[in-house]
Short mmCIF file of C-alpha atoms and ligand atoms in Angstrom, two decimals:
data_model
loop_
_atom_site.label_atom_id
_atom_site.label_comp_id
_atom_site.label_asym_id
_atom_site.label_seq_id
_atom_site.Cartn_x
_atom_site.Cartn_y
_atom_site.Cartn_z
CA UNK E 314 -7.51 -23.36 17.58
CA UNK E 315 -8.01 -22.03 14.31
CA UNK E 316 -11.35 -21.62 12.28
CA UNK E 317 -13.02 -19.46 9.75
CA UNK E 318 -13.58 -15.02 11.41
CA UNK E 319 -15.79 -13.22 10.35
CA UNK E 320 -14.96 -9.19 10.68
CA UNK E 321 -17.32 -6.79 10.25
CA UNK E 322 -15.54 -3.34 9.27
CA UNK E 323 -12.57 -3.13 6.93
CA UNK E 324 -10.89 -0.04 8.65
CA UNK E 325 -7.99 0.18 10.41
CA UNK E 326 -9.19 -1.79 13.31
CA UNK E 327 -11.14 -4.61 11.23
CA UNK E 328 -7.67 -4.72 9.09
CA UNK E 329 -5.75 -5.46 12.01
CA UNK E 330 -7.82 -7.85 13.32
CA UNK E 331 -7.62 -9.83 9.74
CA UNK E 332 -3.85 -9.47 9.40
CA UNK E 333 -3.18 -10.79 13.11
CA UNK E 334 -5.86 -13.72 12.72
CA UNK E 335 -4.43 -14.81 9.43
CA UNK E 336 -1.04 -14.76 10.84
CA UNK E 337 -2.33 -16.94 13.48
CA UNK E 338 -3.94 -19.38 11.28
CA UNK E 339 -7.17 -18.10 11.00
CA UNK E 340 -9.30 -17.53 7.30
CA UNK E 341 -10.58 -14.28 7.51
CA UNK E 342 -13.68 -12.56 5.81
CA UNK E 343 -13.94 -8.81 6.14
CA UNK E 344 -17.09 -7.44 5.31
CA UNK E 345 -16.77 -3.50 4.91
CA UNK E 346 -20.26 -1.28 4.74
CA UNK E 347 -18.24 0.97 1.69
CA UNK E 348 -18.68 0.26 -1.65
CA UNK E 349 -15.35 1.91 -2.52
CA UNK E 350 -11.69 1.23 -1.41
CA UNK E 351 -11.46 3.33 2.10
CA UNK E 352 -9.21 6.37 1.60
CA UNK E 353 -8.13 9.69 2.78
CA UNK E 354 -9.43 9.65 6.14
CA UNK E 355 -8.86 12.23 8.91
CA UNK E 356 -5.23 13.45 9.47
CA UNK E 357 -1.99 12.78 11.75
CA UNK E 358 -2.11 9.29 13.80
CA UNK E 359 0.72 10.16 16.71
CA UNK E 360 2.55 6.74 16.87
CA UNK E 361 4.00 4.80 20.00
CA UNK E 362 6.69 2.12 20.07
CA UNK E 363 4.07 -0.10 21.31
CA UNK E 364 2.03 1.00 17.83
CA UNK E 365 4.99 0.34 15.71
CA UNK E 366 5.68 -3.11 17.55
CA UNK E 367 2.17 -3.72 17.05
CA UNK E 368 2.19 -2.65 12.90
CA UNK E 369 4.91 -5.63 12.28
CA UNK E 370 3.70 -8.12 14.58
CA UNK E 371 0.61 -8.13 11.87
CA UNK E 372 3.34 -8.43 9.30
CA UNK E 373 2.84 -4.48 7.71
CA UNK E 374 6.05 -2.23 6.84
CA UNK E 375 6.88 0.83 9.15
CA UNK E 376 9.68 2.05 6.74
CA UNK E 377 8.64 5.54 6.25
CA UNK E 378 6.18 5.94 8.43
CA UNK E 379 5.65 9.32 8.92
CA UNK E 380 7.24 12.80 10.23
CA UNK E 381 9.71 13.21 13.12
CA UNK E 382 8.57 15.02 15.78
CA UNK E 383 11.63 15.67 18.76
CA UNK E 384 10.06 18.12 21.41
CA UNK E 385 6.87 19.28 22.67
CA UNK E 386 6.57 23.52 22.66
CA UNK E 387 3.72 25.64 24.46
CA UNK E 388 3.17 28.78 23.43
CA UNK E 389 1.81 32.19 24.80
CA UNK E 390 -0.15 34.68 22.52
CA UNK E 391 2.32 36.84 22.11
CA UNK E 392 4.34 33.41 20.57
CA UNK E 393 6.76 33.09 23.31
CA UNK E 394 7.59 29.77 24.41
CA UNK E 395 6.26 28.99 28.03
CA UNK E 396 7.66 25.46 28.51
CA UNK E 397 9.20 22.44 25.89
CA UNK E 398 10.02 18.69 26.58
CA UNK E 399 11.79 16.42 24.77
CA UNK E 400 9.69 13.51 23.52
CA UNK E 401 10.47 12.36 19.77
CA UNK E 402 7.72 10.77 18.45
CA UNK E 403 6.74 9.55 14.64
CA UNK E 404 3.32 11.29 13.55
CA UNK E 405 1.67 8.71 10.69
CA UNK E 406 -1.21 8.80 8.97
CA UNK E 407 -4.46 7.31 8.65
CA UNK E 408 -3.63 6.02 4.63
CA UNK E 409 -0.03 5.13 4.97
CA UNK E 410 -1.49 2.62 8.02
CA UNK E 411 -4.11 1.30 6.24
CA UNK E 412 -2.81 1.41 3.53
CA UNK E 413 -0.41 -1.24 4.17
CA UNK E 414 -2.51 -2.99 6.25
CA UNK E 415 -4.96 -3.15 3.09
CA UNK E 416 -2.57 -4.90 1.29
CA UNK E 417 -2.66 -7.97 3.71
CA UNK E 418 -5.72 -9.39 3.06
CA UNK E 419 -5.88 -11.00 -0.23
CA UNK E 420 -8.98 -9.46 -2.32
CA UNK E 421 -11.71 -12.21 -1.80
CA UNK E 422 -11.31 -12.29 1.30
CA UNK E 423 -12.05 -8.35 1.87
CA UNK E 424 -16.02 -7.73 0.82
CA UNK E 425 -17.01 -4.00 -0.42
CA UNK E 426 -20.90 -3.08 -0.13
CA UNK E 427 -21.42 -5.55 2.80
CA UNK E 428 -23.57 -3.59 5.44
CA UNK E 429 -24.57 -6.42 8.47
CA UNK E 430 -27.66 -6.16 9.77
CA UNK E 431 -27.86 -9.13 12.02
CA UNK E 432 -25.55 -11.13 13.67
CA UNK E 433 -26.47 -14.83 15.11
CA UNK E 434 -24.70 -16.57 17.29
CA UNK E 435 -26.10 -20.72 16.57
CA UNK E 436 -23.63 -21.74 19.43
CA UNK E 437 -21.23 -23.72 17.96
CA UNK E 438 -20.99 -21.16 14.79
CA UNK E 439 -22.12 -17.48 13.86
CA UNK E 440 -24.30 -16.47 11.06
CA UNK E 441 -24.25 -12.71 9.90
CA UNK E 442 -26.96 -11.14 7.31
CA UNK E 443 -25.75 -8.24 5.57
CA UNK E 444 -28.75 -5.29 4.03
CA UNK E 445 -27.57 -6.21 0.63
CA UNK E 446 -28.84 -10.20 1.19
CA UNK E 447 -25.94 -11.89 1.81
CA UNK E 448 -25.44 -14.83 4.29
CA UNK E 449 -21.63 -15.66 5.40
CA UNK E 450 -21.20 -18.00 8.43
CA UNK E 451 -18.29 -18.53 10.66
CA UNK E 452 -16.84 -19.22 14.24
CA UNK E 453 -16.76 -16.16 15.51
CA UNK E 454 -17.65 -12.80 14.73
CA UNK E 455 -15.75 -9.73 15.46
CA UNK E 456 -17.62 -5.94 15.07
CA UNK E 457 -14.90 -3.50 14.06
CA UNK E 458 -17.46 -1.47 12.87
CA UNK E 459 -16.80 1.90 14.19
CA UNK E 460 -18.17 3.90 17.18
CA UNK E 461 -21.50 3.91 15.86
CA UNK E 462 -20.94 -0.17 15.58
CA UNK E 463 -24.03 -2.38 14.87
CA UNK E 464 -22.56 -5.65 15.58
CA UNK E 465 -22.44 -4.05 19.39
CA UNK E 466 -26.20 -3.95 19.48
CA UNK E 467 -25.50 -8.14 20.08
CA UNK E 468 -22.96 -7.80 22.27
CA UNK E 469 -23.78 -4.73 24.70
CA UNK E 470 -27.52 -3.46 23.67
CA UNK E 471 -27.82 0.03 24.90
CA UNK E 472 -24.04 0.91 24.99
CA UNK E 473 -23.43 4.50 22.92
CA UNK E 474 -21.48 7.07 22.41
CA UNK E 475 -21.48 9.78 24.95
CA UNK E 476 -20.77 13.40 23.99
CA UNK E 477 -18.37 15.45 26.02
CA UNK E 478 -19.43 18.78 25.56
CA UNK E 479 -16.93 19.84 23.26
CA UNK E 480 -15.55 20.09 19.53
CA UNK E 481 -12.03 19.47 17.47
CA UNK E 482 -12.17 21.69 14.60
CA UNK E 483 -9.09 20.40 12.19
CA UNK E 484 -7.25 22.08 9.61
CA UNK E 485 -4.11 20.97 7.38
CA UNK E 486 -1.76 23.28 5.77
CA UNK E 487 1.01 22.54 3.16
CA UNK E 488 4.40 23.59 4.85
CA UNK E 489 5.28 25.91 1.78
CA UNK E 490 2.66 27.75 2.36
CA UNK E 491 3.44 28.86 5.91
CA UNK E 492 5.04 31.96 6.60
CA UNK E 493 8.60 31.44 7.24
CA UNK E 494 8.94 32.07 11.13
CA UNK E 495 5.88 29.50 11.31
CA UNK E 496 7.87 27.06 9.70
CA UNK E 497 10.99 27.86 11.32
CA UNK E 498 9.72 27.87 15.07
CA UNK E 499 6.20 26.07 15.17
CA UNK E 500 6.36 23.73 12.35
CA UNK E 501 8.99 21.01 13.80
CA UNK E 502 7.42 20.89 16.70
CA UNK E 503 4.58 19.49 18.69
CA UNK E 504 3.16 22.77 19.74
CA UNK E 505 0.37 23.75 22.28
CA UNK E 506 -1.60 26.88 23.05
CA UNK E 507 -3.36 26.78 26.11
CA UNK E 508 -5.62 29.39 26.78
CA UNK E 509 -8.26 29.23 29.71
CA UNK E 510 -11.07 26.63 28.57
CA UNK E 511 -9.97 25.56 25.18
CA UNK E 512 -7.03 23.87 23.31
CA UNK E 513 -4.93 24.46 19.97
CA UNK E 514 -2.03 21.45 19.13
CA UNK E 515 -0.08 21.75 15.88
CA UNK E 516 2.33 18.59 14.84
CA UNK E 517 4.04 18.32 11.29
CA UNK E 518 2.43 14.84 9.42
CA UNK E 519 3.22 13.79 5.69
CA UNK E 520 2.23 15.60 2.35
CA UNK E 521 -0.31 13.35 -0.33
CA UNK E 522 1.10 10.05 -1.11
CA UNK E 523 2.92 10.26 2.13
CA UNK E 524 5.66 12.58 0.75
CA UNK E 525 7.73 13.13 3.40
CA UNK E 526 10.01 15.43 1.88
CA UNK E 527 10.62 19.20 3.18
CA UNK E 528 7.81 22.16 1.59
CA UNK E 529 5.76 19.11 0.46
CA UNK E 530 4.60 18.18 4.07
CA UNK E 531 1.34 19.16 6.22
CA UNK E 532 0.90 21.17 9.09
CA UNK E 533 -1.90 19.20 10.94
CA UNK E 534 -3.90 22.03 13.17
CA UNK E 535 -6.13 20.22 15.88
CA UNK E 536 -8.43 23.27 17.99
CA UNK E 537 -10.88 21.75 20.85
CA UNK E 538 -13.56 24.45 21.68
CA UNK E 539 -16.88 23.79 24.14
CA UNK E 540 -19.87 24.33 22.26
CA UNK E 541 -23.52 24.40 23.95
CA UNK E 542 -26.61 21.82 22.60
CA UNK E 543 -28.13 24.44 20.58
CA UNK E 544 -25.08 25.66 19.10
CA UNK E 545 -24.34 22.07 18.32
CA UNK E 546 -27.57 21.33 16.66
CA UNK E 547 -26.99 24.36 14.08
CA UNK E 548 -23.41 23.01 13.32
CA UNK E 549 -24.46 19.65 12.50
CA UNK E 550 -27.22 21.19 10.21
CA UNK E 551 -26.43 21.75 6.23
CA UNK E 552 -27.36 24.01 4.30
CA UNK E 553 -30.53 22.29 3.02
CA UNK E 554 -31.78 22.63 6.33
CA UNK E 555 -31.30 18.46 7.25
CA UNK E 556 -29.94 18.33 11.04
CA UNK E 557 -27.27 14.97 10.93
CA UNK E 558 -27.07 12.91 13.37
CA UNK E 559 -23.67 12.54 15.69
CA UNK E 560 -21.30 13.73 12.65
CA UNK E 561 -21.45 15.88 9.67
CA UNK E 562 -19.70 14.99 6.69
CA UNK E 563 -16.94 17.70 6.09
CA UNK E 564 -18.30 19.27 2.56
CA UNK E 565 -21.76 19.62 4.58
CA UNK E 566 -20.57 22.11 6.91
CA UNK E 567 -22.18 25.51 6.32
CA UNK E 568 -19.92 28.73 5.36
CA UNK E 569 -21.59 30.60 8.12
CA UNK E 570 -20.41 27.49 10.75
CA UNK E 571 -16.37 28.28 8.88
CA UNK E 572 -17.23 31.88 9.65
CA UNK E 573 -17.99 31.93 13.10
CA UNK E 574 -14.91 29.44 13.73
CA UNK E 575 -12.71 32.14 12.31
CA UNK E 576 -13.98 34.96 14.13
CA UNK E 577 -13.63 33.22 17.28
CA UNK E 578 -9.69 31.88 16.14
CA UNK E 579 -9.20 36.16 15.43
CA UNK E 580 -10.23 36.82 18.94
CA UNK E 581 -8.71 34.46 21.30
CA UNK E 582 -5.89 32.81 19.18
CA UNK E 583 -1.81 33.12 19.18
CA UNK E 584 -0.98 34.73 15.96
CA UNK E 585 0.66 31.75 14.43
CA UNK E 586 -2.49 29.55 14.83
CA UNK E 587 -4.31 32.11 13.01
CA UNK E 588 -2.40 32.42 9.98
CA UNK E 589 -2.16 28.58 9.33
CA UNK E 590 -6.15 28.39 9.96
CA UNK E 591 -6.36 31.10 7.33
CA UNK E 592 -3.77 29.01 4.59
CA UNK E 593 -5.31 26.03 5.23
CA UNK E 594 -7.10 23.75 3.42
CA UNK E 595 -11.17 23.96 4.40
CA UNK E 596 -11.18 23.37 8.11
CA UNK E 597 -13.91 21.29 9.61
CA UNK E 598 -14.96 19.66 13.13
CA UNK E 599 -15.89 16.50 15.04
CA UNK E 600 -17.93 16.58 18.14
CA UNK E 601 -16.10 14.89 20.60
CA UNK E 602 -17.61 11.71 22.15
CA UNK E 603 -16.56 8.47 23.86
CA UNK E 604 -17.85 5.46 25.00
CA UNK E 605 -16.99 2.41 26.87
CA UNK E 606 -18.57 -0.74 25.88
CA UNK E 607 -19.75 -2.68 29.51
CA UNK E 608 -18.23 -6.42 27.87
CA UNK E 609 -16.63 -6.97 24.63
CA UNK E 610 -17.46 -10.29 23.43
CA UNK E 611 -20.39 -12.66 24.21
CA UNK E 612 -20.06 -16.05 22.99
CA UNK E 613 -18.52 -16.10 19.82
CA UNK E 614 -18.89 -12.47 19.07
CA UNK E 615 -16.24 -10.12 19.84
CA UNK E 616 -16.08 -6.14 19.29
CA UNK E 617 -12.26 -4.20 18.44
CA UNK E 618 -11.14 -1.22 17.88
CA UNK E 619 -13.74 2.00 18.13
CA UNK E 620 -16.75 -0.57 18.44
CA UNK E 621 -15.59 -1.68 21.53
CA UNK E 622 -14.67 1.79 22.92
CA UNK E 623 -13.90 5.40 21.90
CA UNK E 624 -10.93 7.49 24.17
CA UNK E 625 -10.98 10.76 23.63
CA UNK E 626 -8.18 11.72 21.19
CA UNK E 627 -6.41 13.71 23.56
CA UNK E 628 -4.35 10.25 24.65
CA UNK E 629 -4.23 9.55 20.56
CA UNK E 630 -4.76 5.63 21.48
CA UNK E 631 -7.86 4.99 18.89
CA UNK E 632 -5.07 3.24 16.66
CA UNK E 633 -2.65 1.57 18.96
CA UNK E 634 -5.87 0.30 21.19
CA UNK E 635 -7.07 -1.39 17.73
CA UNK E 636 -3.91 -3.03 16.86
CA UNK E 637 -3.40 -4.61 20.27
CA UNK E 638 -7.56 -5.43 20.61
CA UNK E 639 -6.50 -7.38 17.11
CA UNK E 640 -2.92 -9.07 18.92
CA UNK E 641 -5.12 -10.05 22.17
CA UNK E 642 -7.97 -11.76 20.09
CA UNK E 643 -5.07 -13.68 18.05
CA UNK E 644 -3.79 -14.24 20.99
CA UNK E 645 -6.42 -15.77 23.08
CA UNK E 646 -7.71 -17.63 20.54
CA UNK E 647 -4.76 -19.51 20.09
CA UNK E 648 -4.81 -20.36 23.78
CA UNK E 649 -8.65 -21.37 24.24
CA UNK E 650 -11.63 -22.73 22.50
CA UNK E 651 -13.81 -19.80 21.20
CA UNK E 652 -16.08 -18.83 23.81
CA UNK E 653 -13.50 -18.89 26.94
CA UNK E 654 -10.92 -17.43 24.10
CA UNK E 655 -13.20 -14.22 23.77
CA UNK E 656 -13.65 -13.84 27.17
CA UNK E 657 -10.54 -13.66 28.21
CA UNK E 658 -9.95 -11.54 25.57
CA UNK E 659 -12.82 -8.75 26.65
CA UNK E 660 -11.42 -9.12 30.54
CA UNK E 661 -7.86 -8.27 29.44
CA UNK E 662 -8.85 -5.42 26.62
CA UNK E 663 -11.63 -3.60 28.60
CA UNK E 664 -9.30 -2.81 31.66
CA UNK E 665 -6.73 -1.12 28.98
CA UNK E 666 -9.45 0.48 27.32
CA UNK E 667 -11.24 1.77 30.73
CA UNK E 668 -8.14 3.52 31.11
CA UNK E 669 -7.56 5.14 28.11
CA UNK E 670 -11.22 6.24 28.26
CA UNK E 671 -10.32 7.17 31.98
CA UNK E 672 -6.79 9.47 31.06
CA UNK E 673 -9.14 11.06 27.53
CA UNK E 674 -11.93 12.21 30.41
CA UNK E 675 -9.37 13.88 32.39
CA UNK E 676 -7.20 15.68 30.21
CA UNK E 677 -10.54 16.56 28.36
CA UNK E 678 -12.02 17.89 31.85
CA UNK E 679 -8.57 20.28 32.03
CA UNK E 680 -9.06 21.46 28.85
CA UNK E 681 -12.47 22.85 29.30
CA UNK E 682 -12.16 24.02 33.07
CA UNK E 683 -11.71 27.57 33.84
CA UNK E 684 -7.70 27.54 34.86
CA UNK E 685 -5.29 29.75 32.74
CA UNK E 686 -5.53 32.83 31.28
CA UNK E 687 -6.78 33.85 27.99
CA UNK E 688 -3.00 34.33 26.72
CA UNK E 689 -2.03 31.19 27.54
CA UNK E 690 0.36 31.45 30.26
CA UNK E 691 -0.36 29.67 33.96
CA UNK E 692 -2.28 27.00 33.00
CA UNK E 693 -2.18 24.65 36.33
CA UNK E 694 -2.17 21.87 33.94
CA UNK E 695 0.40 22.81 31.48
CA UNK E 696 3.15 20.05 32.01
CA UNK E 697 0.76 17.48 32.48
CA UNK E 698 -1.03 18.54 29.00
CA UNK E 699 2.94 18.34 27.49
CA UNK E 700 3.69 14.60 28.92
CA UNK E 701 0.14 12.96 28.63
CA UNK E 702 -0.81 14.45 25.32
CA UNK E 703 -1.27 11.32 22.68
CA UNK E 704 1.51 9.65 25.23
CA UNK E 705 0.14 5.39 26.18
CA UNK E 706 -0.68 5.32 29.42
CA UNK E 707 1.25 3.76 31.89
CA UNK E 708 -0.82 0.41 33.09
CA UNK E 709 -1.74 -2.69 31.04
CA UNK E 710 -1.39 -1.20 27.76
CA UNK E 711 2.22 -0.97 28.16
C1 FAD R 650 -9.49 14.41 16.11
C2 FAD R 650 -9.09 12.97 16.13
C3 FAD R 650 -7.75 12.68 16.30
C4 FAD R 650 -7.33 11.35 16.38
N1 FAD R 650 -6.01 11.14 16.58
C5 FAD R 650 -5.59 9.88 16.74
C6 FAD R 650 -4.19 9.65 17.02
O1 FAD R 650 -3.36 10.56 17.13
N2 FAD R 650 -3.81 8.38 17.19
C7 FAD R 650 -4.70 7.35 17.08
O2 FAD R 650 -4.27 6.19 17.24
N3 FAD R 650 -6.02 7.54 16.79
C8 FAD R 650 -6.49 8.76 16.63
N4 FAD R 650 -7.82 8.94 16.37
C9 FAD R 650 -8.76 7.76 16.34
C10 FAD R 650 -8.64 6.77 15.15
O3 FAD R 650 -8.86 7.45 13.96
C11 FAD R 650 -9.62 5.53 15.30
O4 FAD R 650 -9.69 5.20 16.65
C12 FAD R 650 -9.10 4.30 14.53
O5 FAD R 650 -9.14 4.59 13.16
C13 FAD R 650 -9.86 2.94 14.80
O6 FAD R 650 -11.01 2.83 14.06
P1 FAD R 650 -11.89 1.52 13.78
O7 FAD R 650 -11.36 0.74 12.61
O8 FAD R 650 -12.15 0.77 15.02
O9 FAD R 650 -13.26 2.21 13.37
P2 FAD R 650 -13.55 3.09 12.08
O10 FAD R 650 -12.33 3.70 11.53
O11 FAD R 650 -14.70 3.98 12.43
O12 FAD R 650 -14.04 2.01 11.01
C14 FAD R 650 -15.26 1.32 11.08
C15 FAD R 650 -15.50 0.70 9.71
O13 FAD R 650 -16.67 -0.09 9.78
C16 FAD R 650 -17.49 0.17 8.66
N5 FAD R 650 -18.88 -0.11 9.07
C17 FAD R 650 -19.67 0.61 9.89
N6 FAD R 650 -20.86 0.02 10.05
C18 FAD R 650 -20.81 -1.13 9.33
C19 FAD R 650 -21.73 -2.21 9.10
N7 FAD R 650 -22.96 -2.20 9.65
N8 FAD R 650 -21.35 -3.22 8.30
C20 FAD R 650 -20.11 -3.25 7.73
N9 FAD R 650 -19.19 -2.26 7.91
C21 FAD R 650 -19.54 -1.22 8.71
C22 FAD R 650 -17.25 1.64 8.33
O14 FAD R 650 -17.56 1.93 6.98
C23 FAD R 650 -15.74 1.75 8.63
O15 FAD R 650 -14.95 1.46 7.52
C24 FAD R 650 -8.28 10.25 16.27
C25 FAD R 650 -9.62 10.54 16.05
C26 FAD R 650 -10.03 11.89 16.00
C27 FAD R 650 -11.50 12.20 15.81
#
């Protein structure tokens, strides 16, 4: 069947969503909380085949899409290489997806400054309100809203965001900037440090405007650290005093928070990691949460993407789980009438989300437990970390 979608969220996961629904028939109405184009968020996306499948099954371009990455390199302090693996992989990012994604959906059909605030569903059709007064109804509703999702609230009251207990600072350096044995024998690669009870990746990603040419690329610097309640509560507090909630907006983050990172990267970091934390572009962190939504539709309301559930970035699924929440809902509802077409749809998508959820928990757990030394050699979990590292897991993803 084919009908009229409503999609609340015009990210990456409400894009995909749109593009997959319109290719299946569908008219599609994206309502996105922003009141500007969405741009320049976070850094390097790690792509799989199954990603790349998934970018031209919703009819987007994947010439160009990113930096080359051949082998996987763990280093010691000292910068000696402990173990490597071959595993080429494309690192994209956030713009250059949605970017062309974006262009997919014609402009009326994409709504800036729509916030929902309610969604109905009136059985055989769905009504959603939005804060600024509008009224758009549909046949179904899908919440791609994000992690902190609203539309969820309908779907699976009570279901939140967990946190884990831990941080990802994240820094981005321009490759001409780097010293030159940084460039020549970390830059190329996807390179760990893995010191007892904490976590530093590097990978190469594309320069502004998704230049992909040599000096004008990024060095994309991704450093998970445990931090304790209190000492989260004084990150996530500006400098006018105001505590956020969750997140903290990246210009909000006090000097003395910048400072303290830095002392701590002086003390326990490889060299290397040091000196592209110190050329960098203003680092700045994320807590570190995830969540597994119990269902993800009821009736005619469906939740994709990070609304539906959050893996911790360690198995770098957030995209590739969007895209294919977006190709099972197409799917489905080309199979079923609305209600049994959702359902199907949340049977088949939590499983592969439960297990992305499931791998993010444990490589999380190994990077926070005690094994290792502070030098990075011995870690018990070292050629795991190289092979499952922002690798699909094997199961019904694949
Ligand atoms: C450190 C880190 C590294 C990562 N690395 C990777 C990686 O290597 N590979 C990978 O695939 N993923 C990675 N991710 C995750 C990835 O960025 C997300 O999973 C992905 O973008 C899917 O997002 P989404 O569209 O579902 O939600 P979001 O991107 O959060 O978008 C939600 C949208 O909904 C809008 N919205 C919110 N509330 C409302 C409302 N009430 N009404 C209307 N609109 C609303 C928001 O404005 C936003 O535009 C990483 C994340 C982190 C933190």
């Amino acid at each position: 069947m084919s009908g009229r979608a409503i999609v609340a969220g015009g990210s990456i996961g409400g894009l995909f969503a749109a593009a997959m629904l319109r290719r299946a028939g569908w008219e599609v109405i994206v309502l996105e909380r922003a009141r500007a184009e969405l741009a320049g968020r976070g850094a390097g996306i790690v792509t799989h085949d199954l990603l790349v499948r998934l970018i031209e099954a919703a009819g987007a371009d994947t010439a160009d899409l990113g930096v080359e990455v051949r082998q996987r390199v763990a280093f010691d302090i000292w910068g000696a290489v402990t173990a490597a693996m071959a595993l080429p992989q494309v690192v994209t990012s956030w713009e250059r997806v949605h970017s062309s994604l974006r262009r997919l959906v014609p402009e009326g059909s994409y709504r800036l400054g729509h916030t929902i605030a309610r969604v109905e569903d009136l059985g055989g059709s769905v009504r959603l309100r939005t804060e600024e007064g509008a009224v758009i109804e549909g046949d179904i509703a899908i919440g791609a809203d994000g992690f902190r999702s609203a539309v969820r609230g309908w779907v699976a009251p009570g279901a939140a965001p967990e946190w884990s207990g831990y941080v990802v600072w994240r820094a981005l350096a321009t490759e001409a900037d780097l010293p030159v044995h940084i460039r020549r024998e970390v830059f190329e690669h996807f390179a760990f440090f893995l010191p007892a009870g904490s976590q530093i990746l590097t990978y190469p990603i594309a320069g502004p405007d998704n230049d992909l040419r040599p000096g004008h690329r990024r060095l994309n610097l991704v450093w998970y650290l445990p931090v304790g309640r209190d000492a989260l509560d004084d990150m996530l507090t500006d400098a006018e005093g105001r505590r956020h909630d969750m997140t903290i907006p990246p210009p909000a983050i006090r000097d003395e928070v910048l400072d303290a990172m830095m002392q701590a990267a002086r003390a326990r970091l490889a060299r290397p990691f040091v000196e592209i934390l110190e050329r960098a572009e203003r680092p700045f962190f994320t807590p570190i949460y995830d969540h597994l939504a119990p269902v993800f539709a009821r009736g005619r309301i469906a939740l994709a993407g990070d609304a539906a559930a959050v893996a911790r970035p360690h198995v770098g699924m957030g995209v590739t789980k969007a895209a294919a929440d977006a190709e099972a809902l197409a799917r489905h509802l080309g199979q079923n009438a609305p209600e049994a077409a959702l359902a199907a749809y949340s049977a088949e998508r939590h499983a592969a989300a439960a297990l992305a959820v499931g791998v993010g928990r444990t490589l999380g757990a190994w990077i926070v437990a005690a094994g290792g030394r502070a030098d990075g050699t011995a870690h018990p979990h070292e050629q795991a970390f190289l092979a499952q590292t922002a690798v699909v897991p094997a199961g019904p993803l694949t």
